[in-house]
């Protein structure tokens, strides 16, 4: 059994999407993205008190993520250790064919770019959740790496690593 990253319910591994979400959570995420892009505004988030416990934790993880080790206005109270996230995402046959065509004729593959964007978003969410579980309110020194995985690039291995820290200067989300 696997656990959905959105609702934390037990589901069969084959029922999870690329990012580890069950079908219902993946549909909700797609719907939120569509609404956000169609209105060009950020959807308002529900209050932490109105969410069930696992989702309240997810809401709390919207912390600052930096690629640098330091920032002038941030006072680090404690370094809480490394956090990392990994995803191996299989590319379906349609994406593979379109990417192959783009390799021959040139240009950009929007399907592959979208897949990579989705993977990055999920990596950062996972990194922030792990930092939150350690008691951190920020992740610094973040590195993101992609590489081909599998036979002839049929999958993408994406890794993200950073340092979880606790700050004392009010950088916590209220």
PDB file of C-alpha atoms in Angstrom:
ATOM      1  CA  UNK A   1       0.000   0.000   0.000  1.00  0.00           C
ATOM      2  CA  UNK A   2       1.045   3.591  -0.611  1.00  0.00           C
ATOM      3  CA  UNK A   3      -0.064   6.846   0.990  1.00  0.00           C
ATOM      4  CA  UNK A   4      -1.452   9.825  -0.943  1.00  0.00           C
ATOM      5  CA  UNK A   5       0.589  13.001  -0.362  1.00  0.00           C
ATOM      6  CA  UNK A   6      -2.588  15.093  -0.367  1.00  0.00           C
ATOM      7  CA  UNK A   7      -5.141  13.338   1.827  1.00  0.00           C
ATOM      8  CA  UNK A   8      -2.830  10.768   3.457  1.00  0.00           C
ATOM      9  CA  UNK A   9      -5.206   7.909   2.620  1.00  0.00           C
ATOM     10  CA  UNK A  10      -3.945   4.399   1.833  1.00  0.00           C
ATOM     11  CA  UNK A  11      -4.163   3.607  -1.890  1.00  0.00           C
ATOM     12  CA  UNK A  12      -2.658   1.050  -4.234  1.00  0.00           C
ATOM     13  CA  UNK A  13       0.628   2.194  -5.784  1.00  0.00           C
ATOM     14  CA  UNK A  14      -0.875   1.849  -9.267  1.00  0.00           C
ATOM     15  CA  UNK A  15      -3.587   4.380  -8.330  1.00  0.00           C
ATOM     16  CA  UNK A  16      -1.093   7.156  -7.518  1.00  0.00           C
ATOM     17  CA  UNK A  17      -0.246   9.890 -10.010  1.00  0.00           C
ATOM     18  CA  UNK A  18       3.343  10.776 -10.881  1.00  0.00           C
ATOM     19  CA  UNK A  19       3.652  13.038  -7.852  1.00  0.00           C
ATOM     20  CA  UNK A  20       2.209  10.592  -5.345  1.00  0.00           C
ATOM     21  CA  UNK A  21      -1.384  11.890  -5.242  1.00  0.00           C
ATOM     22  CA  UNK A  22      -4.539   9.771  -5.415  1.00  0.00           C
ATOM     23  CA  UNK A  23      -6.914  10.373  -8.308  1.00  0.00           C
ATOM     24  CA  UNK A  24      -9.234  12.618  -6.251  1.00  0.00           C
ATOM     25  CA  UNK A  25      -6.388  14.824  -4.947  1.00  0.00           C
ATOM     26  CA  UNK A  26      -4.799  15.034  -8.413  1.00  0.00           C
ATOM     27  CA  UNK A  27      -8.134  16.172  -9.887  1.00  0.00           C
ATOM     28  CA  UNK A  28      -8.495  18.803  -7.140  1.00  0.00           C
ATOM     29  CA  UNK A  29      -4.948  20.065  -7.799  1.00  0.00           C
ATOM     30  CA  UNK A  30      -5.623  20.256 -11.549  1.00  0.00           C
ATOM     31  CA  UNK A  31      -8.890  22.093 -10.913  1.00  0.00           C
ATOM     32  CA  UNK A  32      -7.146  24.606  -8.609  1.00  0.00           C
ATOM     33  CA  UNK A  33      -4.400  25.201 -11.191  1.00  0.00           C
ATOM     34  CA  UNK A  34      -6.965  25.730 -13.965  1.00  0.00           C
ATOM     35  CA  UNK A  35      -8.930  28.189 -11.840  1.00  0.00           C
ATOM     36  CA  UNK A  36      -5.786  30.024 -10.801  1.00  0.00           C
ATOM     37  CA  UNK A  37      -4.555  30.371 -14.383  1.00  0.00           C
ATOM     38  CA  UNK A  38      -7.961  31.384 -15.745  1.00  0.00           C
ATOM     39  CA  UNK A  39      -8.493  34.143 -13.182  1.00  0.00           C
ATOM     40  CA  UNK A  40      -4.804  35.113 -13.007  1.00  0.00           C
ATOM     41  CA  UNK A  41      -5.076  35.489  -9.262  1.00  0.00           C
ATOM     42  CA  UNK A  42      -3.913  33.348  -6.398  1.00  0.00           C
ATOM     43  CA  UNK A  43      -6.752  31.356  -4.862  1.00  0.00           C
ATOM     44  CA  UNK A  44      -7.336  32.173  -1.227  1.00  0.00           C
ATOM     45  CA  UNK A  45      -6.293  29.478   1.184  1.00  0.00           C
ATOM     46  CA  UNK A  46      -8.657  28.263   3.883  1.00  0.00           C
ATOM     47  CA  UNK A  47      -7.798  29.080   7.469  1.00  0.00           C
ATOM     48  CA  UNK A  48      -5.650  26.533   9.285  1.00  0.00           C
ATOM     49  CA  UNK A  49      -8.396  25.860  11.836  1.00  0.00           C
ATOM     50  CA  UNK A  50     -10.922  24.840   9.154  1.00  0.00           C
ATOM     51  CA  UNK A  51      -8.675  22.103   7.732  1.00  0.00           C
ATOM     52  CA  UNK A  52      -8.443  18.518   9.018  1.00  0.00           C
ATOM     53  CA  UNK A  53      -5.162  17.740  10.836  1.00  0.00           C
ATOM     54  CA  UNK A  54      -3.110  16.316   7.894  1.00  0.00           C
ATOM     55  CA  UNK A  55      -4.181  19.200   5.643  1.00  0.00           C
ATOM     56  CA  UNK A  56      -3.498  21.727   8.405  1.00  0.00           C
ATOM     57  CA  UNK A  57       0.069  20.448   8.465  1.00  0.00           C
ATOM     58  CA  UNK A  58       0.272  20.813   4.681  1.00  0.00           C
ATOM     59  CA  UNK A  59      -0.948  24.428   4.936  1.00  0.00           C
ATOM     60  CA  UNK A  60       1.702  25.159   7.582  1.00  0.00           C
ATOM     61  CA  UNK A  61       4.508  24.082   5.248  1.00  0.00           C
ATOM     62  CA  UNK A  62       4.278  27.114   2.980  1.00  0.00           C
ATOM     63  CA  UNK A  63       7.656  28.305   4.218  1.00  0.00           C
ATOM     64  CA  UNK A  64      10.374  30.303   2.533  1.00  0.00           C
ATOM     65  CA  UNK A  65      12.731  28.244   0.362  1.00  0.00           C
ATOM     66  CA  UNK A  66      16.097  29.771  -0.626  1.00  0.00           C
ATOM     67  CA  UNK A  67      18.875  28.548  -2.916  1.00  0.00           C
ATOM     68  CA  UNK A  68      21.470  30.486  -0.916  1.00  0.00           C
ATOM     69  CA  UNK A  69      22.914  29.514   2.451  1.00  0.00           C
ATOM     70  CA  UNK A  70      22.447  32.977   3.946  1.00  0.00           C
ATOM     71  CA  UNK A  71      20.407  36.135   3.546  1.00  0.00           C
ATOM     72  CA  UNK A  72      21.244  39.397   5.269  1.00  0.00           C
ATOM     73  CA  UNK A  73      17.899  39.853   7.002  1.00  0.00           C
ATOM     74  CA  UNK A  74      17.513  36.267   8.262  1.00  0.00           C
ATOM     75  CA  UNK A  75      18.777  35.306  11.712  1.00  0.00           C
ATOM     76  CA  UNK A  76      19.176  31.551  11.984  1.00  0.00           C
ATOM     77  CA  UNK A  77      18.215  30.209  15.397  1.00  0.00           C
ATOM     78  CA  UNK A  78      18.923  26.536  14.625  1.00  0.00           C
ATOM     79  CA  UNK A  79      20.026  24.359  11.725  1.00  0.00           C
ATOM     80  CA  UNK A  80      17.867  21.247  11.944  1.00  0.00           C
ATOM     81  CA  UNK A  81      19.537  19.067   9.330  1.00  0.00           C
ATOM     82  CA  UNK A  82      19.208  18.092   5.706  1.00  0.00           C
ATOM     83  CA  UNK A  83      15.890  17.494   4.022  1.00  0.00           C
ATOM     84  CA  UNK A  84      15.548  15.865   0.624  1.00  0.00           C
ATOM     85  CA  UNK A  85      12.893  14.811  -1.842  1.00  0.00           C
ATOM     86  CA  UNK A  86      13.084  12.466  -4.803  1.00  0.00           C
ATOM     87  CA  UNK A  87      10.695  11.634  -7.615  1.00  0.00           C
ATOM     88  CA  UNK A  88      11.058   9.167 -10.451  1.00  0.00           C
ATOM     89  CA  UNK A  89       8.481  10.126 -13.058  1.00  0.00           C
ATOM     90  CA  UNK A  90       7.759   7.921 -16.041  1.00  0.00           C
ATOM     91  CA  UNK A  91       7.125   9.642 -19.333  1.00  0.00           C
ATOM     92  CA  UNK A  92       4.164   8.180 -21.189  1.00  0.00           C
ATOM     93  CA  UNK A  93       4.419   7.074 -24.807  1.00  0.00           C
ATOM     94  CA  UNK A  94       2.764  10.227 -26.225  1.00  0.00           C
ATOM     95  CA  UNK A  95       5.245  12.471 -24.412  1.00  0.00           C
ATOM     96  CA  UNK A  96       8.085  10.207 -25.559  1.00  0.00           C
ATOM     97  CA  UNK A  97       6.980  10.419 -29.207  1.00  0.00           C
ATOM     98  CA  UNK A  98       6.533  14.196 -29.105  1.00  0.00           C
ATOM     99  CA  UNK A  99       9.906  14.689 -27.414  1.00  0.00           C
ATOM    100  CA  UNK A 100      11.499  12.482 -30.075  1.00  0.00           C
ATOM    101  CA  UNK A 101       9.947  14.630 -32.811  1.00  0.00           C
ATOM    102  CA  UNK A 102      11.195  17.798 -31.087  1.00  0.00           C
ATOM    103  CA  UNK A 103      14.688  16.292 -30.886  1.00  0.00           C
ATOM    104  CA  UNK A 104      14.695  15.843 -34.680  1.00  0.00           C
ATOM    105  CA  UNK A 105      13.018  19.081 -35.806  1.00  0.00           C
ATOM    106  CA  UNK A 106      13.991  21.348 -32.926  1.00  0.00           C
ATOM    107  CA  UNK A 107      11.809  23.447 -30.672  1.00  0.00           C
ATOM    108  CA  UNK A 108      10.402  23.113 -27.201  1.00  0.00           C
ATOM    109  CA  UNK A 109       8.254  20.299 -25.895  1.00  0.00           C
ATOM    110  CA  UNK A 110       5.448  21.865 -23.874  1.00  0.00           C
ATOM    111  CA  UNK A 111       4.318  18.501 -22.499  1.00  0.00           C
ATOM    112  CA  UNK A 112       7.789  17.758 -21.135  1.00  0.00           C
ATOM    113  CA  UNK A 113       8.178  21.302 -19.779  1.00  0.00           C
ATOM    114  CA  UNK A 114       4.839  21.023 -17.994  1.00  0.00           C
ATOM    115  CA  UNK A 115       5.812  17.641 -16.545  1.00  0.00           C
ATOM    116  CA  UNK A 116       9.083  19.082 -15.235  1.00  0.00           C
ATOM    117  CA  UNK A 117       7.238  22.081 -13.753  1.00  0.00           C
ATOM    118  CA  UNK A 118       4.816  19.763 -11.955  1.00  0.00           C
ATOM    119  CA  UNK A 119       7.696  17.658 -10.652  1.00  0.00           C
ATOM    120  CA  UNK A 120       9.491  20.754  -9.301  1.00  0.00           C
ATOM    121  CA  UNK A 121       6.356  21.932  -7.512  1.00  0.00           C
ATOM    122  CA  UNK A 122       5.872  18.533  -5.884  1.00  0.00           C
ATOM    123  CA  UNK A 123       9.545  18.324  -4.874  1.00  0.00           C
ATOM    124  CA  UNK A 124       9.390  21.719  -3.160  1.00  0.00           C
ATOM    125  CA  UNK A 125       6.144  20.806  -1.379  1.00  0.00           C
ATOM    126  CA  UNK A 126       7.700  17.581  -0.114  1.00  0.00           C
ATOM    127  CA  UNK A 127      10.870  19.403   0.982  1.00  0.00           C
ATOM    128  CA  UNK A 128       8.817  21.971   2.909  1.00  0.00           C
ATOM    129  CA  UNK A 129       6.715  19.255   4.580  1.00  0.00           C
ATOM    130  CA  UNK A 130       9.837  17.434   5.741  1.00  0.00           C
ATOM    131  CA  UNK A 131      11.294  20.676   7.088  1.00  0.00           C
ATOM    132  CA  UNK A 132       8.050  21.398   8.939  1.00  0.00           C
ATOM    133  CA  UNK A 133       8.142  17.939  10.552  1.00  0.00           C
ATOM    134  CA  UNK A 134      11.629  18.772  11.869  1.00  0.00           C
ATOM    135  CA  UNK A 135      10.319  22.019  13.388  1.00  0.00           C
ATOM    136  CA  UNK A 136      11.777  24.312  10.717  1.00  0.00           C
ATOM    137  CA  UNK A 137      10.148  27.345   9.180  1.00  0.00           C
ATOM    138  CA  UNK A 138      12.590  27.760   6.295  1.00  0.00           C
ATOM    139  CA  UNK A 139      14.742  25.719   3.905  1.00  0.00           C
ATOM    140  CA  UNK A 140      18.033  27.189   2.673  1.00  0.00           C
ATOM    141  CA  UNK A 141      20.790  26.066   0.316  1.00  0.00           C
ATOM    142  CA  UNK A 142      18.302  24.276  -1.927  1.00  0.00           C
ATOM    143  CA  UNK A 143      19.666  22.326  -4.887  1.00  0.00           C
ATOM    144  CA  UNK A 144      17.520  20.800  -7.633  1.00  0.00           C
ATOM    145  CA  UNK A 145      18.787  18.145 -10.056  1.00  0.00           C
ATOM    146  CA  UNK A 146      17.197  16.279 -12.978  1.00  0.00           C
ATOM    147  CA  UNK A 147      18.558  13.301 -14.878  1.00  0.00           C
ATOM    148  CA  UNK A 148      17.354  10.643 -17.298  1.00  0.00           C
ATOM    149  CA  UNK A 149      16.381   7.405 -15.649  1.00  0.00           C
ATOM    150  CA  UNK A 150      15.477   4.125 -17.221  1.00  0.00           C
ATOM    151  CA  UNK A 151      15.943   2.885 -20.743  1.00  0.00           C
ATOM    152  CA  UNK A 152      16.518   5.702 -23.261  1.00  0.00           C
ATOM    153  CA  UNK A 153      15.189   8.411 -20.969  1.00  0.00           C
ATOM    154  CA  UNK A 154      11.769   6.854 -20.414  1.00  0.00           C
ATOM    155  CA  UNK A 155      11.723   8.336 -16.929  1.00  0.00           C
ATOM    156  CA  UNK A 156      13.076  11.381 -15.122  1.00  0.00           C
ATOM    157  CA  UNK A 157      14.835  11.216 -11.760  1.00  0.00           C
ATOM    158  CA  UNK A 158      14.451  14.507  -9.910  1.00  0.00           C
ATOM    159  CA  UNK A 159      16.097  15.227  -6.569  1.00  0.00           C
ATOM    160  CA  UNK A 160      15.964  18.232  -4.307  1.00  0.00           C
ATOM    161  CA  UNK A 161      18.005  18.807  -1.138  1.00  0.00           C
ATOM    162  CA  UNK A 162      18.323  21.661   1.333  1.00  0.00           C
ATOM    163  CA  UNK A 163      18.988  22.572   4.963  1.00  0.00           C
ATOM    164  CA  UNK A 164      16.025  22.932   7.319  1.00  0.00           C
ATOM    165  CA  UNK A 165      16.384  25.893   9.694  1.00  0.00           C
ATOM    166  CA  UNK A 166      14.396  27.704  12.378  1.00  0.00           C
ATOM    167  CA  UNK A 167      14.559  31.502  12.292  1.00  0.00           C
ATOM    168  CA  UNK A 168      13.796  33.956  15.075  1.00  0.00           C
ATOM    169  CA  UNK A 169      13.070  37.123  13.129  1.00  0.00           C
ATOM    170  CA  UNK A 170       9.367  36.660  12.378  1.00  0.00           C
ATOM    171  CA  UNK A 171       9.744  34.883   9.031  1.00  0.00           C
ATOM    172  CA  UNK A 172       7.158  32.355  10.133  1.00  0.00           C
ATOM    173  CA  UNK A 173       3.822  32.245   8.363  1.00  0.00           C
ATOM    174  CA  UNK A 174       0.964  33.195  10.645  1.00  0.00           C
TER     175      UNK A 174
END
